[in-house]
Coordinates of C-alpha atoms in Angstrom, one line a residue:
M5 CA -47.0 88.3 14.5
K6 CA -43.7 90.1 14.2
Y7 CA -41.9 87.5 16.2
T8 CA -43.8 84.6 14.6
G9 CA -42.7 85.9 11.2
K10 CA -39.1 85.9 12.4
Y11 CA -39.5 82.3 13.7
F12 CA -40.7 81.0 10.4
L13 CA -37.9 82.8 8.6
L14 CA -35.2 81.2 10.8
A15 CA -36.8 77.8 10.5
G16 CA -36.8 78.1 6.7
I17 CA -33.1 79.0 6.7
F18 CA -32.3 76.1 9.0
V19 CA -34.1 73.6 6.7
A20 CA -32.4 75.0 3.6
V21 CA -28.9 74.7 5.2
A22 CA -29.6 71.2 6.4
G23 CA -30.8 70.2 3.0
L24 CA -27.6 71.5 1.4
S25 CA -25.5 69.7 4.0
L26 CA -27.3 66.4 3.4
R27 CA -26.9 66.7 -0.4
A28 CA -23.2 67.5 0.1
Q29 CA -22.8 64.3 2.2
V30 CA -24.7 62.2 -0.4
N31 CA -22.5 63.6 -3.2
Y32 CA -19.4 63.0 -1.2
L33 CA -20.3 59.4 -0.4
A34 CA -21.7 58.4 -3.7
P35 CA -18.4 57.7 -5.6
S36 CA -17.2 55.5 -2.8
N37 CA -20.4 53.5 -2.7
A38 CA -20.4 53.2 -6.5
L39 CA -16.9 51.9 -6.5
V40 CA -17.6 49.2 -3.9
S41 CA -20.8 48.0 -5.7
A42 CA -19.4 48.2 -9.3
P43 CA -18.5 44.9 -10.8
A44 CA -14.8 44.4 -11.5
S45 CA -15.4 44.3 -15.3
T46 CA -16.6 48.0 -15.2
L47 CA -13.3 49.3 -13.9
D48 CA -11.0 51.0 -16.4
A49 CA -7.6 49.4 -16.2
G50 CA -6.0 52.8 -16.9
Q51 CA -7.5 54.4 -13.8
P52 CA -5.9 54.6 -10.4
D53 CA -8.5 52.2 -9.0
D54 CA -6.7 49.4 -10.8
S55 CA -3.8 49.8 -8.4
V56 CA -5.7 47.4 -6.1
L57 CA -5.3 44.6 -8.6
T58 CA -1.6 45.5 -9.1
I59 CA -0.9 45.2 -5.4
K60 CA -2.7 41.8 -5.3
K61 CA -0.5 40.5 -8.1
R62 CA 2.6 41.7 -6.4
V63 CA 1.6 40.2 -3.0
D64 CA 1.1 36.7 -4.3
E65 CA 4.4 36.4 -6.2
V66 CA 7.2 34.7 -4.2
N67 CA 10.9 35.1 -5.1
V68 CA 13.4 32.6 -3.7
L69 CA 17.1 32.7 -4.1
F70 CA 18.9 29.3 -3.7
I71 CA 22.1 27.5 -4.5
A72 CA 22.8 24.0 -5.7
T73 CA 26.0 22.0 -4.8
D74 CA 27.3 18.6 -5.8
K75 CA 28.3 15.9 -3.3
H76 CA 31.7 17.6 -2.9
G77 CA 30.1 20.9 -2.0
K78 CA 31.0 22.6 -5.2
F79 CA 28.5 25.0 -6.8
V80 CA 26.6 23.7 -9.8
R81 CA 25.7 26.7 -12.1
N82 CA 24.3 25.1 -15.2
L83 CA 20.9 23.8 -14.1
D84 CA 17.4 24.6 -15.4
E85 CA 13.9 24.8 -13.9
K86 CA 13.2 21.2 -14.8
D87 CA 16.0 20.1 -12.5
F88 CA 14.1 21.2 -9.4
A89 CA 10.9 20.5 -7.5
I90 CA 9.4 23.1 -5.2
L91 CA 6.7 23.0 -2.6
D92 CA 5.1 26.1 -1.0
D93 CA 3.1 25.3 2.1
H94 CA 3.5 21.6 1.2
K95 CA 1.9 22.2 -2.3
P96 CA 3.3 22.7 -5.8
P97 CA 3.1 26.3 -6.9
Q98 CA 0.1 27.4 -9.0
S99 CA 2.4 28.6 -11.7
I100 CA 6.1 29.4 -12.2
V101 CA 6.6 33.0 -13.3
N102 CA 10.4 33.0 -13.8
F103 CA 13.5 30.9 -13.3
R104 CA 17.1 32.0 -14.0
R105 CA 20.6 31.7 -12.9
E106 CA 21.3 34.8 -10.9
T107 CA 25.0 35.8 -10.8
D108 CA 24.7 39.6 -11.1
L109 CA 21.9 40.9 -8.9
P110 CA 22.9 44.0 -6.8
I111 CA 23.9 43.0 -3.3
E112 CA 22.7 44.7 -0.1
L113 CA 25.0 43.5 2.6
G114 CA 25.3 44.0 6.3
L115 CA 28.5 43.1 8.1
L116 CA 27.9 42.5 11.8
I117 CA 31.1 42.1 13.9
D118 CA 31.0 40.9 17.5
T119 CA 33.3 43.2 19.5
S120 CA 32.7 41.6 22.9
G121 CA 35.5 40.6 25.2
S122 CA 35.2 36.9 24.2
V123 CA 36.4 37.5 20.6
R124 CA 39.6 39.3 21.6
G125 CA 42.0 36.6 20.6
R126 CA 41.6 36.9 16.8
F127 CA 40.0 40.3 16.5
D128 CA 42.7 42.1 14.5
F129 CA 42.9 39.3 12.0
E130 CA 39.2 39.2 11.6
Q131 CA 39.1 42.9 10.9
D132 CA 41.6 42.6 8.2
A133 CA 39.8 39.6 6.6
A134 CA 36.5 41.5 6.8
V135 CA 38.0 44.5 5.0
S136 CA 39.4 42.3 2.3
F137 CA 36.0 40.7 1.8
L138 CA 34.2 44.0 1.5
Q139 CA 36.8 45.3 -1.0
N140 CA 36.3 42.2 -3.2
T141 CA 32.5 42.0 -2.8
V142 CA 31.1 45.5 -3.0
R143 CA 31.2 46.9 -6.5
P144 CA 31.0 50.8 -6.8
N145 CA 27.7 52.1 -8.2
F146 CA 26.1 48.7 -8.0
D147 CA 26.3 47.0 -4.5
K148 CA 26.1 48.6 -1.1
A149 CA 27.0 47.5 2.4
F150 CA 26.9 48.7 6.0
V151 CA 29.0 47.9 9.1
V152 CA 27.7 47.3 12.6
G153 CA 29.8 46.5 15.7
F154 CA 28.0 44.9 18.6
N155 CA 28.7 43.8 22.1
G156 CA 26.0 44.5 24.7
H157 CA 24.5 47.0 22.2
S158 CA 24.7 47.6 18.5
Q159 CA 26.5 50.6 16.9
M160 CA 26.2 51.6 13.3
M161 CA 29.8 52.3 12.2
Q162 CA 28.9 53.0 8.6
N163 CA 25.5 53.1 7.0
F164 CA 24.8 51.9 3.4
T165 CA 27.6 52.9 1.0
D166 CA 29.4 51.5 -2.0
S167 CA 32.7 53.1 -0.9
A168 CA 35.3 50.4 0.1
A169 CA 37.4 53.1 1.8
L170 CA 34.5 54.2 4.1
L171 CA 33.6 50.6 4.9
S172 CA 37.2 49.7 5.6
A173 CA 37.6 52.7 7.9
A174 CA 34.5 51.7 9.8
V175 CA 35.7 48.1 10.4
H176 CA 39.1 49.4 11.7
R177 CA 37.3 51.8 14.1
L178 CA 35.8 48.9 16.0
Q179 CA 37.0 48.3 19.6
D180 CA 36.7 45.0 21.4
G181 CA 35.2 44.6 24.9
G182 CA 31.8 44.1 26.6
G183 CA 29.0 41.5 26.5
T184 CA 27.2 40.0 23.6
A185 CA 23.7 40.9 22.2
L186 CA 23.8 38.9 19.0
Y187 CA 20.1 38.5 18.5
D188 CA 19.4 42.2 19.0
A189 CA 22.1 43.0 16.4
I190 CA 20.5 40.7 13.8
Y191 CA 17.0 41.8 14.5
R192 CA 17.7 45.5 14.3
A193 CA 19.9 45.2 11.2
C194 CA 17.1 43.4 9.4
H195 CA 14.3 45.6 10.7
D196 CA 16.0 48.9 10.3
N197 CA 18.1 48.4 7.2
L198 CA 17.1 45.5 5.1
I199 CA 13.3 44.9 5.2
K200 CA 11.4 46.1 2.2
D201 CA 7.7 46.6 1.7
H202 CA 7.6 46.6 -2.1
E203 CA 10.8 46.1 -4.0
E204 CA 10.9 47.7 -7.4
H205 CA 14.4 46.3 -8.3
P206 CA 15.3 42.9 -6.9
S207 CA 18.5 42.5 -4.9
R208 CA 20.3 40.0 -2.8
R209 CA 20.0 40.9 0.9
A210 CA 22.5 39.2 3.1
I211 CA 24.1 39.6 6.5
V212 CA 27.5 38.3 7.5
V213 CA 27.9 37.8 11.2
V214 CA 31.3 37.4 12.8
S215 CA 30.8 36.1 16.3
D216 CA 31.2 33.3 18.8
G217 CA 27.3 33.0 19.0
E218 CA 27.3 33.2 22.8
D219 CA 24.5 35.7 23.4
N220 CA 24.1 36.9 26.9
Q221 CA 22.5 40.4 26.8
S222 CA 19.8 40.5 24.0
E223 CA 16.3 41.7 24.5
F224 CA 15.1 39.7 21.5
S225 CA 15.2 35.9 21.4
E226 CA 16.9 33.7 18.8
A227 CA 13.5 32.9 17.4
Q228 CA 12.6 36.6 17.0
A229 CA 15.9 37.3 15.3
I230 CA 15.3 34.5 12.8
E231 CA 11.7 35.5 12.2
M232 CA 12.8 39.1 11.4
A233 CA 15.4 37.9 9.0
Q234 CA 12.9 35.7 7.3
R235 CA 10.4 38.6 7.0
A236 CA 13.2 40.7 5.5
E237 CA 14.2 37.8 3.2
V238 CA 17.8 38.1 4.4
I239 CA 20.3 35.3 4.0
I240 CA 22.6 35.0 7.0
Y241 CA 26.1 33.8 6.8
A242 CA 28.0 33.2 10.1
I243 CA 31.7 33.0 10.8
S244 CA 32.5 31.6 14.2
T245 CA 35.3 33.3 16.2
D246 CA 35.6 30.3 18.5
D247 CA 39.0 28.7 18.2
S248 CA 38.7 26.1 20.9
G249 CA 38.3 23.2 18.4
L250 CA 35.2 22.1 20.3
V251 CA 31.5 22.4 19.2
L252 CA 30.2 24.9 21.7
R253 CA 26.6 26.2 22.3
G254 CA 27.4 29.4 20.3
D255 CA 28.4 27.3 17.3
K256 CA 25.0 25.6 17.3
V257 CA 23.2 28.9 17.5
L258 CA 25.1 30.2 14.5
Q259 CA 24.3 27.0 12.6
R260 CA 20.6 27.3 13.3
I261 CA 20.4 30.9 12.3
A262 CA 22.2 30.2 9.0
D263 CA 20.1 27.1 8.2
A264 CA 16.8 28.9 8.9
T265 CA 17.7 31.7 6.4
G266 CA 19.3 29.7 3.6
G267 CA 22.8 30.7 4.6
R268 CA 25.8 28.9 5.8
A269 CA 27.9 28.7 9.0
F270 CA 31.7 28.5 9.0
F271 CA 33.9 27.4 11.9
P272 CA 37.4 28.3 11.0
F273 CA 40.0 26.9 13.4
K274 CA 43.1 28.4 11.9
M275 CA 43.7 32.1 11.1
K276 CA 43.9 31.5 7.3
D277 CA 40.5 29.7 7.4
I278 CA 38.8 33.0 8.3
K279 CA 39.8 34.5 5.0
N280 CA 38.7 31.3 3.2
S281 CA 35.3 31.6 4.9
F282 CA 34.9 35.1 3.6
S283 CA 36.0 34.0 0.1
A284 CA 33.4 31.2 0.1
I285 CA 30.6 33.7 1.0
E286 CA 31.7 36.0 -1.8
D287 CA 31.7 33.1 -4.3
E288 CA 28.3 31.9 -3.1
L289 CA 26.7 35.4 -3.5
R290 CA 27.6 35.1 -7.2
S291 CA 26.4 31.5 -7.7
Q292 CA 22.7 31.6 -7.0
Y293 CA 19.4 30.7 -8.8
I294 CA 16.2 32.6 -8.4
I295 CA 12.7 31.2 -8.9
S296 CA 9.5 33.3 -8.9
Y297 CA 6.1 31.7 -8.6
H298 CA 2.5 32.1 -7.6
P299 CA 1.7 29.8 -4.6
A300 CA -1.3 27.6 -4.7
D301 CA -4.2 28.5 -2.3
F302 CA -2.4 31.7 -1.3
E303 CA -4.0 34.0 1.3
A304 CA -2.5 37.4 2.5
D305 CA -3.1 36.4 6.1
G306 CA 0.4 36.9 7.6
R307 CA 0.9 33.2 8.1
Y308 CA 4.2 31.5 7.9
R309 CA 4.5 29.3 4.8
P310 CA 7.3 26.7 4.6
I311 CA 9.3 26.3 1.4
E312 CA 11.0 23.2 0.2
I313 CA 13.2 23.1 -3.0
T314 CA 14.8 19.8 -4.0
A315 CA 17.0 18.8 -6.8
L316 CA 15.8 16.0 -9.1
K317 CA 19.3 15.0 -10.1
K318 CA 21.2 12.6 -8.0
D319 CA 23.8 13.8 -5.5
L320 CA 22.7 17.5 -5.7
Q321 CA 21.9 19.5 -2.6
V322 CA 19.8 22.7 -2.5
R323 CA 20.1 25.4 0.1
S324 CA 17.5 28.1 0.5
R325 CA 15.5 29.9 3.1
R326 CA 13.0 27.5 4.8
G327 CA 9.9 29.7 4.4
Y328 CA 8.4 33.2 4.5
Y329 CA 5.6 35.2 6.1
A330 CA 2.7 36.0 3.8
P331 CA 1.9 39.7 3.9
R332 CA -1.3 41.0 5.5
Q333 CA -3.9 42.9 3.5

């Protein structure tokens, strides 16, 4: 009897503890189940649960920077929303959120300079032209830029700063020599420095590549470099260092990368044309339009969605990125 009494006492304690544990699990799970099953209309907009709706609104809003030029290639800066037609995934947008001429967005700029042996001929002049460009483009307390030198590998010479002195010193520290890993330099600059998850304050993200385009050492492919630039919503401008006067394979590479991201490729033959190329990029960064819209039939499925913006006025040309990757939820 003595041992039997102890047995029932221990069994009773076990049942009581198990019951408390079960009630604790039910109490812990109940709020989650209630949230899932509650209709949307019962959620208080002021509570944190509404952040799900906020994220959804942000995900399906697309912002596209673009420029318009006349038949002579000059920028046209006085156009309105009605002067353009836009297709997203081959369909007109569900709604236009905003359209404006954008001449004063902060710039986040990466300068990628090819230091491989093949660019030795004009290297010093290109350095000076790049320094002048940075001094004229990067405004203190507003814009920021970084400098990367690349040959067979990339080297961050100066991370993001608004200091023209630091950027200039970084450019002048570059030494030429070695192979060329252009695609790796673009991929890593976009992935490590320019890609944004959720941008609170919009900015213009651009890369200026000074190279002959002759990649021979990259781990990433041209397609992968372009895709990463598109994911980061980066415009790429390319200035060719080839002075042969011929259209070489590297020139075609630079042209494809620029076209795919809404940028522009320059092929300066004379020394003075290099400075003119930098000046044209500086001017273009201050001559853009931005359109924000909700796409039709949008799904956050990670799929690539092509963009086509056309001018409705005769003899006008539009240049923008060719598409984007929808986020995944």
